[in-house]
PDB file of C-alpha atoms in Angstrom:
ATOM      1  CA  UNK A 344      97.670 131.048  89.531  1.00 43.00           C
ATOM      2  CA  UNK A 345      99.804 130.789  86.391  1.00 49.00           C
ATOM      3  CA  UNK A 346      99.801 132.562  83.036  1.00 62.00           C
ATOM      4  CA  UNK A 347      98.884 129.280  81.319  1.00 74.00           C
ATOM      5  CA  UNK A 348      96.002 127.347  82.909  1.00 86.00           C
ATOM      6  CA  UNK A 349      96.991 123.962  84.309  1.00 94.00           C
ATOM      7  CA  UNK A 350      94.295 121.520  83.300  1.00 96.00           C
ATOM      8  CA  UNK A 351      96.200 118.220  83.565  1.00 97.00           C
ATOM      9  CA  UNK A 352      98.905 117.245  86.041  1.00 98.00           C
ATOM     10  CA  UNK A 353     101.026 114.097  85.880  1.00 98.00           C
ATOM     11  CA  UNK A 354     103.098 112.851  88.813  1.00 98.00           C
ATOM     12  CA  UNK A 355     106.191 110.650  88.626  1.00 98.00           C
ATOM     13  CA  UNK A 356     108.145 109.388  91.580  1.00 98.00           C
ATOM     14  CA  UNK A 357     108.790 107.133  94.519  1.00 97.00           C
ATOM     15  CA  UNK A 358     107.149 106.803  97.927  1.00 97.00           C
ATOM     16  CA  UNK A 359     107.858 110.416  98.901  1.00 97.00           C
ATOM     17  CA  UNK A 360     105.336 111.372  96.240  1.00 98.00           C
ATOM     18  CA  UNK A 361     103.133 108.259  96.503  1.00 98.00           C
ATOM     19  CA  UNK A 362     102.447 108.645 100.233  1.00 97.00           C
ATOM     20  CA  UNK A 363     102.429 105.165 101.834  1.00 96.00           C
ATOM     21  CA  UNK A 364     100.561 105.064 105.127  1.00 92.00           C
ATOM     22  CA  UNK A 365      98.277 108.016 104.370  1.00 96.00           C
ATOM     23  CA  UNK A 366      94.595 107.146 104.149  1.00 95.00           C
ATOM     24  CA  UNK A 367      92.637 106.728 101.978  1.00 96.00           C
ATOM     25  CA  UNK A 368      94.621 104.422  99.714  1.00 95.00           C
ATOM     26  CA  UNK A 369      94.339 105.065  95.973  1.00 96.00           C
ATOM     27  CA  UNK A 370      96.347 102.028  94.817  1.00 95.00           C
ATOM     28  CA  UNK A 371      97.400  99.437  97.384  1.00 93.00           C
ATOM     29  CA  UNK A 372      99.759  97.665  94.968  1.00 95.00           C
ATOM     30  CA  UNK A 373     101.710 100.909  94.441  1.00 96.00           C
ATOM     31  CA  UNK A 374     101.438 101.959  98.114  1.00 95.00           C
ATOM     32  CA  UNK A 375      99.888 105.169  96.798  1.00 97.00           C
ATOM     33  CA  UNK A 376      97.615 107.499  98.761  1.00 97.00           C
ATOM     34  CA  UNK A 377      94.651 109.464  97.449  1.00 98.00           C
ATOM     35  CA  UNK A 378      95.848 112.339  99.680  1.00 98.00           C
ATOM     36  CA  UNK A 379      99.437 112.585  98.497  1.00 98.00           C
ATOM     37  CA  UNK A 380     100.774 115.912  97.267  1.00 98.00           C
ATOM     38  CA  UNK A 381      99.868 115.301  93.577  1.00 98.00           C
ATOM     39  CA  UNK A 382      96.224 114.716  94.546  1.00 98.00           C
ATOM     40  CA  UNK A 383      96.165 117.735  96.871  1.00 98.00           C
ATOM     41  CA  UNK A 384      97.752 119.936  94.210  1.00 98.00           C
ATOM     42  CA  UNK A 385      95.335 118.792  91.510  1.00 98.00           C
ATOM     43  CA  UNK A 386      92.428 119.468  93.848  1.00 97.00           C
ATOM     44  CA  UNK A 387      93.742 122.939  94.624  1.00 96.00           C
ATOM     45  CA  UNK A 388      94.254 123.810  90.944  1.00 96.00           C
ATOM     46  CA  UNK A 389      91.058 122.154  89.744  1.00 96.00           C
ATOM     47  CA  UNK A 390      93.106 119.993  87.388  1.00 97.00           C
ATOM     48  CA  UNK A 391      92.871 116.379  86.257  1.00 98.00           C
ATOM     49  CA  UNK A 392      95.585 114.110  87.648  1.00 98.00           C
ATOM     50  CA  UNK A 393      97.487 111.153  86.221  1.00 98.00           C
ATOM     51  CA  UNK A 394      99.299 109.768  89.269  1.00 98.00           C
ATOM     52  CA  UNK A 395     101.997 107.301  88.181  1.00 98.00           C
ATOM     53  CA  UNK A 396     103.989 107.256  91.434  1.00 98.00           C
ATOM     54  CA  UNK A 397     105.041 103.909  92.906  1.00 98.00           C
ATOM     55  CA  UNK A 398     106.675 103.351  96.285  1.00 96.00           C
ATOM     56  CA  UNK A 399     110.192 101.999  95.912  1.00 96.00           C
ATOM     57  CA  UNK A 400     110.737 103.512  92.480  1.00 97.00           C
ATOM     58  CA  UNK A 401     114.209 104.449  91.279  1.00 98.00           C
ATOM     59  CA  UNK A 402     115.108 106.732  88.394  1.00 98.00           C
ATOM     60  CA  UNK A 403     115.579 103.591  86.274  1.00 98.00           C
ATOM     61  CA  UNK A 404     112.104 102.202  87.019  1.00 98.00           C
ATOM     62  CA  UNK A 405     110.636 105.572  86.082  1.00 98.00           C
ATOM     63  CA  UNK A 406     112.401 105.707  82.714  1.00 98.00           C
ATOM     64  CA  UNK A 407     113.375 102.249  81.426  1.00 97.00           C
ATOM     65  CA  UNK A 408     112.954  99.274  83.774  1.00 97.00           C
ATOM     66  CA  UNK A 409     109.716  97.608  84.930  1.00 96.00           C
ATOM     67  CA  UNK A 410     109.242  97.651  88.702  1.00 97.00           C
ATOM     68  CA  UNK A 411     108.024  94.533  90.480  1.00 93.00           C
ATOM     69  CA  UNK A 412     106.221  94.826  93.815  1.00 85.00           C
ATOM     70  CA  UNK A 413     105.062  91.519  95.260  1.00 80.00           C
ATOM     71  CA  UNK A 414     102.944  89.911  92.496  1.00 85.00           C
ATOM     72  CA  UNK A 415     102.487  93.009  90.357  1.00 92.00           C
ATOM     73  CA  UNK A 416     104.804  94.512  87.759  1.00 95.00           C
ATOM     74  CA  UNK A 417     104.573  98.215  86.952  1.00 96.00           C
ATOM     75  CA  UNK A 418     105.836  99.402  83.564  1.00 97.00           C
ATOM     76  CA  UNK A 419     108.267 102.339  83.515  1.00 98.00           C
ATOM     77  CA  UNK A 420     106.272 105.295  84.775  1.00 98.00           C
ATOM     78  CA  UNK A 421     106.994 107.546  81.807  1.00 98.00           C
ATOM     79  CA  UNK A 422     105.080 105.102  79.589  1.00 97.00           C
ATOM     80  CA  UNK A 423     101.888 106.415  81.175  1.00 97.00           C
ATOM     81  CA  UNK A 424     102.592 110.118  80.723  1.00 98.00           C
ATOM     82  CA  UNK A 425      99.757 111.920  78.927  1.00 97.00           C
ATOM     83  CA  UNK A 426     100.976 113.949  75.967  1.00 96.00           C
ATOM     84  CA  UNK A 427      98.687 116.817  76.931  1.00 96.00           C
ATOM     85  CA  UNK A 428     100.030 117.236  80.463  1.00 97.00           C
ATOM     86  CA  UNK A 429     100.473 120.897  81.431  1.00 97.00           C
ATOM     87  CA  UNK A 430     102.534 120.135  84.546  1.00 98.00           C
ATOM     88  CA  UNK A 431     104.658 117.148  85.577  1.00 98.00           C
ATOM     89  CA  UNK A 432     106.021 116.768  89.107  1.00 98.00           C
ATOM     90  CA  UNK A 433     108.981 114.477  89.819  1.00 98.00           C
ATOM     91  CA  UNK A 434     110.164 113.219  93.214  1.00 98.00           C
ATOM     92  CA  UNK A 435     112.758 110.451  92.895  1.00 98.00           C
ATOM     93  CA  UNK A 436     116.435 109.682  93.392  1.00 97.00           C
ATOM     94  CA  UNK A 437     116.482 108.864  97.093  1.00 97.00           C
ATOM     95  CA  UNK A 438     116.162 105.139  96.433  1.00 97.00           C
ATOM     96  CA  UNK A 439     119.113 105.358  94.041  1.00 97.00           C
ATOM     97  CA  UNK A 440     121.211 106.175  97.123  1.00 97.00           C
ATOM     98  CA  UNK A 441     119.434 103.829  99.551  1.00 95.00           C
ATOM     99  CA  UNK A 442     118.132 106.758 101.608  1.00 96.00           C
ATOM    100  CA  UNK A 443     114.807 105.874 103.259  1.00 95.00           C
ATOM    101  CA  UNK A 444     115.186 102.108 102.905  1.00 94.00           C
ATOM    102  CA  UNK A 445     118.333 102.180 105.028  1.00 95.00           C
ATOM    103  CA  UNK A 446     116.598 104.421 107.563  1.00 95.00           C
ATOM    104  CA  UNK A 447     113.794 101.881 107.954  1.00 93.00           C
ATOM    105  CA  UNK A 448     116.308  99.029 108.244  1.00 93.00           C
ATOM    106  CA  UNK A 449     118.403 100.747 110.898  1.00 93.00           C
ATOM    107  CA  UNK A 450     115.311 101.990 112.713  1.00 91.00           C
ATOM    108  CA  UNK A 451     114.098  98.407 112.986  1.00 90.00           C
ATOM    109  CA  UNK A 452     117.589  97.381 114.104  1.00 88.00           C
ATOM    110  CA  UNK A 453     117.565  99.958 116.894  1.00 87.00           C
ATOM    111  CA  UNK A 454     114.118  98.923 118.107  1.00 86.00           C
ATOM    112  CA  UNK A 455     114.768  95.166 117.921  1.00 83.00           C
ATOM    113  CA  UNK A 456     118.145  95.514 119.650  1.00 81.00           C
ATOM    114  CA  UNK A 457     116.470  96.985 122.724  1.00 79.00           C
ATOM    115  CA  UNK A 458     114.985  93.598 123.735  1.00 81.00           C
ATOM    116  CA  UNK A 459     116.959  90.435 124.435  1.00 81.00           C
ATOM    117  CA  UNK A 460     114.775  88.016 122.390  1.00 79.00           C
ATOM    118  CA  UNK A 461     115.075  90.131 119.224  1.00 81.00           C
ATOM    119  CA  UNK A 462     118.584  91.493 119.780  1.00 83.00           C
ATOM    120  CA  UNK A 463     120.347  89.035 117.399  1.00 83.00           C
ATOM    121  CA  UNK A 464     118.047  90.078 114.548  1.00 81.00           C
ATOM    122  CA  UNK A 465     118.563  93.734 115.390  1.00 80.00           C
ATOM    123  CA  UNK A 466     122.331  93.307 115.406  1.00 79.00           C
ATOM    124  CA  UNK A 467     122.185  91.552 112.022  1.00 81.00           C
ATOM    125  CA  UNK A 468     120.188  94.415 110.521  1.00 80.00           C
ATOM    126  CA  UNK A 469     122.641  96.924 111.971  1.00 80.00           C
ATOM    127  CA  UNK A 470     125.715  95.149 110.603  1.00 82.00           C
ATOM    128  CA  UNK A 471     125.489  97.157 107.393  1.00 84.00           C
ATOM    129  CA  UNK A 472     125.329 100.763 108.523  1.00 85.00           C
ATOM    130  CA  UNK A 473     123.951 103.850 106.821  1.00 89.00           C
ATOM    131  CA  UNK A 474     124.982 104.256 103.177  1.00 91.00           C
ATOM    132  CA  UNK A 475     127.894 106.567 102.470  1.00 94.00           C
ATOM    133  CA  UNK A 476     127.575 107.291  98.754  1.00 95.00           C
ATOM    134  CA  UNK A 477     130.631 108.327  96.802  1.00 95.00           C
ATOM    135  CA  UNK A 478     130.666 111.374  94.561  1.00 95.00           C
ATOM    136  CA  UNK A 479     130.310 108.996  91.626  1.00 97.00           C
ATOM    137  CA  UNK A 480     127.141 107.572  93.221  1.00 97.00           C
ATOM    138  CA  UNK A 481     125.701 111.068  93.597  1.00 97.00           C
ATOM    139  CA  UNK A 482     126.626 111.924  90.012  1.00 97.00           C
ATOM    140  CA  UNK A 483     124.895 108.768  88.730  1.00 97.00           C
ATOM    141  CA  UNK A 484     121.741 109.514  90.705  1.00 98.00           C
ATOM    142  CA  UNK A 485     121.694 113.102  89.422  1.00 98.00           C
ATOM    143  CA  UNK A 486     122.179 111.887  85.862  1.00 98.00           C
ATOM    144  CA  UNK A 487     119.326 109.412  86.344  1.00 98.00           C
ATOM    145  CA  UNK A 488     117.037 112.154  87.629  1.00 98.00           C
ATOM    146  CA  UNK A 489     117.998 114.403  84.716  1.00 98.00           C
ATOM    147  CA  UNK A 490     117.083 111.532  82.365  1.00 98.00           C
ATOM    148  CA  UNK A 491     113.626 111.438  83.950  1.00 98.00           C
ATOM    149  CA  UNK A 492     113.241 115.124  83.048  1.00 98.00           C
ATOM    150  CA  UNK A 493     114.507 114.566  79.506  1.00 98.00           C
ATOM    151  CA  UNK A 494     112.173 111.632  78.905  1.00 98.00           C
ATOM    152  CA  UNK A 495     109.282 113.604  80.388  1.00 98.00           C
ATOM    153  CA  UNK A 496     109.898 116.437  77.941  1.00 97.00           C
ATOM    154  CA  UNK A 497     110.105 113.990  75.053  1.00 97.00           C
ATOM    155  CA  UNK A 498     106.696 112.506  75.875  1.00 97.00           C
ATOM    156  CA  UNK A 499     104.892 115.611  77.174  1.00 97.00           C
ATOM    157  CA  UNK A 500     106.551 118.337  75.130  1.00 95.00           C
ATOM    158  CA  UNK A 501     104.447 121.240  76.381  1.00 95.00           C
ATOM    159  CA  UNK A 502     104.522 120.406  80.082  1.00 97.00           C
ATOM    160  CA  UNK A 503     106.135 122.502  82.750  1.00 97.00           C
ATOM    161  CA  UNK A 504     108.461 120.148  84.676  1.00 98.00           C
ATOM    162  CA  UNK A 505     109.083 120.503  88.412  1.00 98.00           C
ATOM    163  CA  UNK A 506     111.623 118.574  90.472  1.00 98.00           C
ATOM    164  CA  UNK A 507     110.277 118.337  94.030  1.00 98.00           C
ATOM    165  CA  UNK A 508     112.894 117.156  96.496  1.00 97.00           C
ATOM    166  CA  UNK A 509     112.515 115.235  99.748  1.00 98.00           C
ATOM    167  CA  UNK A 510     111.296 116.618 103.066  1.00 98.00           C
ATOM    168  CA  UNK A 511     113.805 116.761 105.914  1.00 97.00           C
ATOM    169  CA  UNK A 512     113.587 113.647 108.081  1.00 97.00           C
ATOM    170  CA  UNK A 513     116.524 113.993 110.471  1.00 96.00           C
ATOM    171  CA  UNK A 514     116.605 117.655 111.388  1.00 94.00           C
ATOM    172  CA  UNK A 515     118.257 119.777 114.079  1.00 93.00           C
ATOM    173  CA  UNK A 516     115.751 118.573 116.718  1.00 94.00           C
ATOM    174  CA  UNK A 517     115.979 114.841 115.988  1.00 96.00           C
ATOM    175  CA  UNK A 518     117.286 112.747 118.884  1.00 95.00           C
ATOM    176  CA  UNK A 519     117.424 109.059 119.801  1.00 93.00           C
ATOM    177  CA  UNK A 520     113.886 107.949 120.708  1.00 93.00           C
ATOM    178  CA  UNK A 521     111.381 105.149 120.152  1.00 92.00           C
ATOM    179  CA  UNK A 522     110.359 106.799 116.886  1.00 92.00           C
ATOM    180  CA  UNK A 523     113.974 107.446 115.833  1.00 94.00           C
ATOM    181  CA  UNK A 524     116.090 104.718 117.461  1.00 94.00           C
ATOM    182  CA  UNK A 525     119.439 105.909 116.106  1.00 94.00           C
ATOM    183  CA  UNK A 526     122.629 106.767 117.969  1.00 92.00           C
ATOM    184  CA  UNK A 527     124.248 110.174 117.424  1.00 94.00           C
ATOM    185  CA  UNK A 528     126.656 108.908 114.759  1.00 94.00           C
ATOM    186  CA  UNK A 529     123.841 107.311 112.743  1.00 95.00           C
ATOM    187  CA  UNK A 530     121.755 110.488 112.993  1.00 96.00           C
ATOM    188  CA  UNK A 531     124.701 112.431 111.587  1.00 96.00           C
ATOM    189  CA  UNK A 532     125.052 109.875 108.796  1.00 96.00           C
ATOM    190  CA  UNK A 533     121.404 110.382 107.827  1.00 96.00           C
ATOM    191  CA  UNK A 534     121.707 114.172 107.968  1.00 96.00           C
ATOM    192  CA  UNK A 535     124.608 113.941 105.522  1.00 96.00           C
ATOM    193  CA  UNK A 536     122.718 111.474 103.335  1.00 97.00           C
ATOM    194  CA  UNK A 537     119.727 113.819 103.239  1.00 97.00           C
ATOM    195  CA  UNK A 538     122.033 116.614 102.112  1.00 97.00           C
ATOM    196  CA  UNK A 539     123.392 114.390  99.339  1.00 97.00           C
ATOM    197  CA  UNK A 540     119.884 113.581  98.128  1.00 97.00           C
ATOM    198  CA  UNK A 541     119.134 117.317  98.014  1.00 97.00           C
ATOM    199  CA  UNK A 542     122.370 117.762  96.040  1.00 97.00           C
ATOM    200  CA  UNK A 543     121.104 115.182  93.532  1.00 98.00           C
ATOM    201  CA  UNK A 544     118.079 117.408  92.886  1.00 98.00           C
ATOM    202  CA  UNK A 545     120.191 120.561  92.595  1.00 98.00           C
ATOM    203  CA  UNK A 546     122.521 118.901  90.108  1.00 97.00           C
ATOM    204  CA  UNK A 547     119.674 117.393  88.099  1.00 98.00           C
ATOM    205  CA  UNK A 548     117.895 120.753  87.905  1.00 98.00           C
ATOM    206  CA  UNK A 549     121.078 122.470  86.694  1.00 97.00           C
ATOM    207  CA  UNK A 550     121.761 119.708  84.175  1.00 96.00           C
ATOM    208  CA  UNK A 551     118.218 119.505  82.767  1.00 97.00           C
ATOM    209  CA  UNK A 552     116.958 123.065  83.215  1.00 95.00           C
ATOM    210  CA  UNK A 553     113.957 121.812  85.196  1.00 97.00           C
ATOM    211  CA  UNK A 554     112.502 123.991  87.936  1.00 98.00           C
ATOM    212  CA  UNK A 555     113.280 122.962  91.512  1.00 98.00           C
ATOM    213  CA  UNK A 556     110.962 123.128  94.510  1.00 98.00           C
ATOM    214  CA  UNK A 557     113.501 122.788  97.335  1.00 97.00           C
ATOM    215  CA  UNK A 558     111.517 121.031 100.057  1.00 97.00           C
ATOM    216  CA  UNK A 559     114.502 119.930 102.156  1.00 96.00           C
ATOM    217  CA  UNK A 560     115.408 123.533 102.824  1.00 94.00           C
ATOM    218  CA  UNK A 561     111.785 124.557 103.359  1.00 96.00           C
ATOM    219  CA  UNK A 562     111.169 121.709 105.837  1.00 97.00           C
ATOM    220  CA  UNK A 563     114.373 122.016 107.859  1.00 96.00           C
ATOM    221  CA  UNK A 564     112.498 122.936 111.056  1.00 96.00           C
ATOM    222  CA  UNK A 565     109.886 120.198 110.548  1.00 97.00           C
ATOM    223  CA  UNK A 566     111.983 117.048 110.900  1.00 97.00           C
ATOM    224  CA  UNK A 567     111.358 114.331 113.461  1.00 97.00           C
ATOM    225  CA  UNK A 568     111.493 115.648 117.024  1.00 96.00           C
ATOM    226  CA  UNK A 569     110.326 119.126 116.004  1.00 96.00           C
ATOM    227  CA  UNK A 570     107.145 120.750 117.317  1.00 96.00           C
ATOM    228  CA  UNK A 571     105.402 120.142 113.979  1.00 97.00           C
ATOM    229  CA  UNK A 572     107.013 117.250 112.111  1.00 97.00           C
ATOM    230  CA  UNK A 573     106.065 116.817 108.462  1.00 98.00           C
ATOM    231  CA  UNK A 574     107.263 113.201 108.462  1.00 98.00           C
ATOM    232  CA  UNK A 575     106.519 110.097 110.493  1.00 96.00           C
ATOM    233  CA  UNK A 576     108.870 108.148 112.725  1.00 95.00           C
ATOM    234  CA  UNK A 577     108.996 104.420 113.342  1.00 93.00           C
ATOM    235  CA  UNK A 578     105.536 103.331 114.584  1.00 89.00           C
ATOM    236  CA  UNK A 579     105.084 101.968 118.086  1.00 86.00           C
ATOM    237  CA  UNK A 580     103.609  98.734 116.760  1.00 85.00           C
ATOM    238  CA  UNK A 581     105.761  97.195 114.059  1.00 82.00           C
ATOM    239  CA  UNK A 582     103.512  95.873 111.313  1.00 83.00           C
ATOM    240  CA  UNK A 583     104.260  95.726 107.582  1.00 78.00           C
ATOM    241  CA  UNK A 584     101.407  98.135 106.850  1.00 77.00           C
ATOM    242  CA  UNK A 585     102.683 100.726 109.337  1.00 82.00           C
ATOM    243  CA  UNK A 586     106.416 100.276 108.785  1.00 87.00           C
ATOM    244  CA  UNK A 587     105.936 101.004 105.066  1.00 87.00           C
ATOM    245  CA  UNK A 588     105.092 104.614 105.934  1.00 91.00           C
ATOM    246  CA  UNK A 589     107.906 105.140 108.449  1.00 95.00           C
ATOM    247  CA  UNK A 590     110.209 108.110 107.745  1.00 96.00           C
ATOM    248  CA  UNK A 591     107.846 109.334 105.023  1.00 97.00           C
ATOM    249  CA  UNK A 592     105.660 112.437 104.742  1.00 98.00           C
ATOM    250  CA  UNK A 593     102.583 112.583 106.949  1.00 97.00           C
ATOM    251  CA  UNK A 594      99.378 114.397 106.019  1.00 97.00           C
ATOM    252  CA  UNK A 595     100.760 117.766 107.124  1.00 98.00           C
ATOM    253  CA  UNK A 596     103.908 117.156 105.084  1.00 98.00           C
ATOM    254  CA  UNK A 597     101.938 116.380 101.940  1.00 98.00           C
ATOM    255  CA  UNK A 598      99.881 119.546 102.420  1.00 98.00           C
ATOM    256  CA  UNK A 599     103.112 121.528 102.871  1.00 98.00           C
ATOM    257  CA  UNK A 600     104.526 120.167  99.609  1.00 98.00           C
ATOM    258  CA  UNK A 601     101.340 120.933  97.693  1.00 98.00           C
ATOM    259  CA  UNK A 602     101.338 124.443  99.154  1.00 98.00           C
ATOM    260  CA  UNK A 603     104.980 124.996  98.215  1.00 98.00           C
ATOM    261  CA  UNK A 604     104.345 123.907  94.629  1.00 98.00           C
ATOM    262  CA  UNK A 605     101.306 126.163  94.374  1.00 97.00           C
ATOM    263  CA  UNK A 606     103.358 129.109  95.644  1.00 97.00           C
ATOM    264  CA  UNK A 607     106.127 128.253  93.177  1.00 97.00           C
ATOM    265  CA  UNK A 608     103.633 128.301  90.317  1.00 95.00           C
ATOM    266  CA  UNK A 609     102.286 131.757  91.225  1.00 87.00           C
TER     267      UNK A 609
END
């Protein structure tokens, strides 16, 4: 599929690469699936995989800061990069802007506000609306993502480095529903925020020279409410294990990302 055989893949990133909620689970502490796009890509290419992705990761916890989840502390992801990696995929930056975390919070607020007993809690969660990052915030996130690329190249000097951006969540077909309990203004806020996250990837690619697999554009018609969504909405039953995967790629979405990367490599 490429001029140079890809024998070892390494994956860095947050939950959009890790795949919370997709069975089977590879690492419960990291909320990492064994059927996320890095695993699917490695399987397709017949390559070995070093999957370092951790749900909740920021560009800082990938490069310099340990990440603590419950009782476990993960070292910066780049510390685990194999020097002989042929390909490194990177999906991160959304948490730097509070993207999916705020969507989960406001989704819970919308659902809880629909019933009188839980309405006060829902209103409290809604008090802080969707993030509206400044240009400086976007610039910092892009610089952080570019640093991930730079550190990757320092540790795996011969690797091809791909930035893989986030799937569309709130698309043209997304409306207020049980799975997406957002009013029209909040939906517009999340559309804009998704565009800003995509801009982070574009800026980081231009700054670092990394290749970009533009999944937001590719998945525009597969947001929530579409005929074939590549992401999940808020689950009907609100449990910690199911809420963790809300507004994240589903199995079809992970397959679509792996397919897009494979096509990009051809």
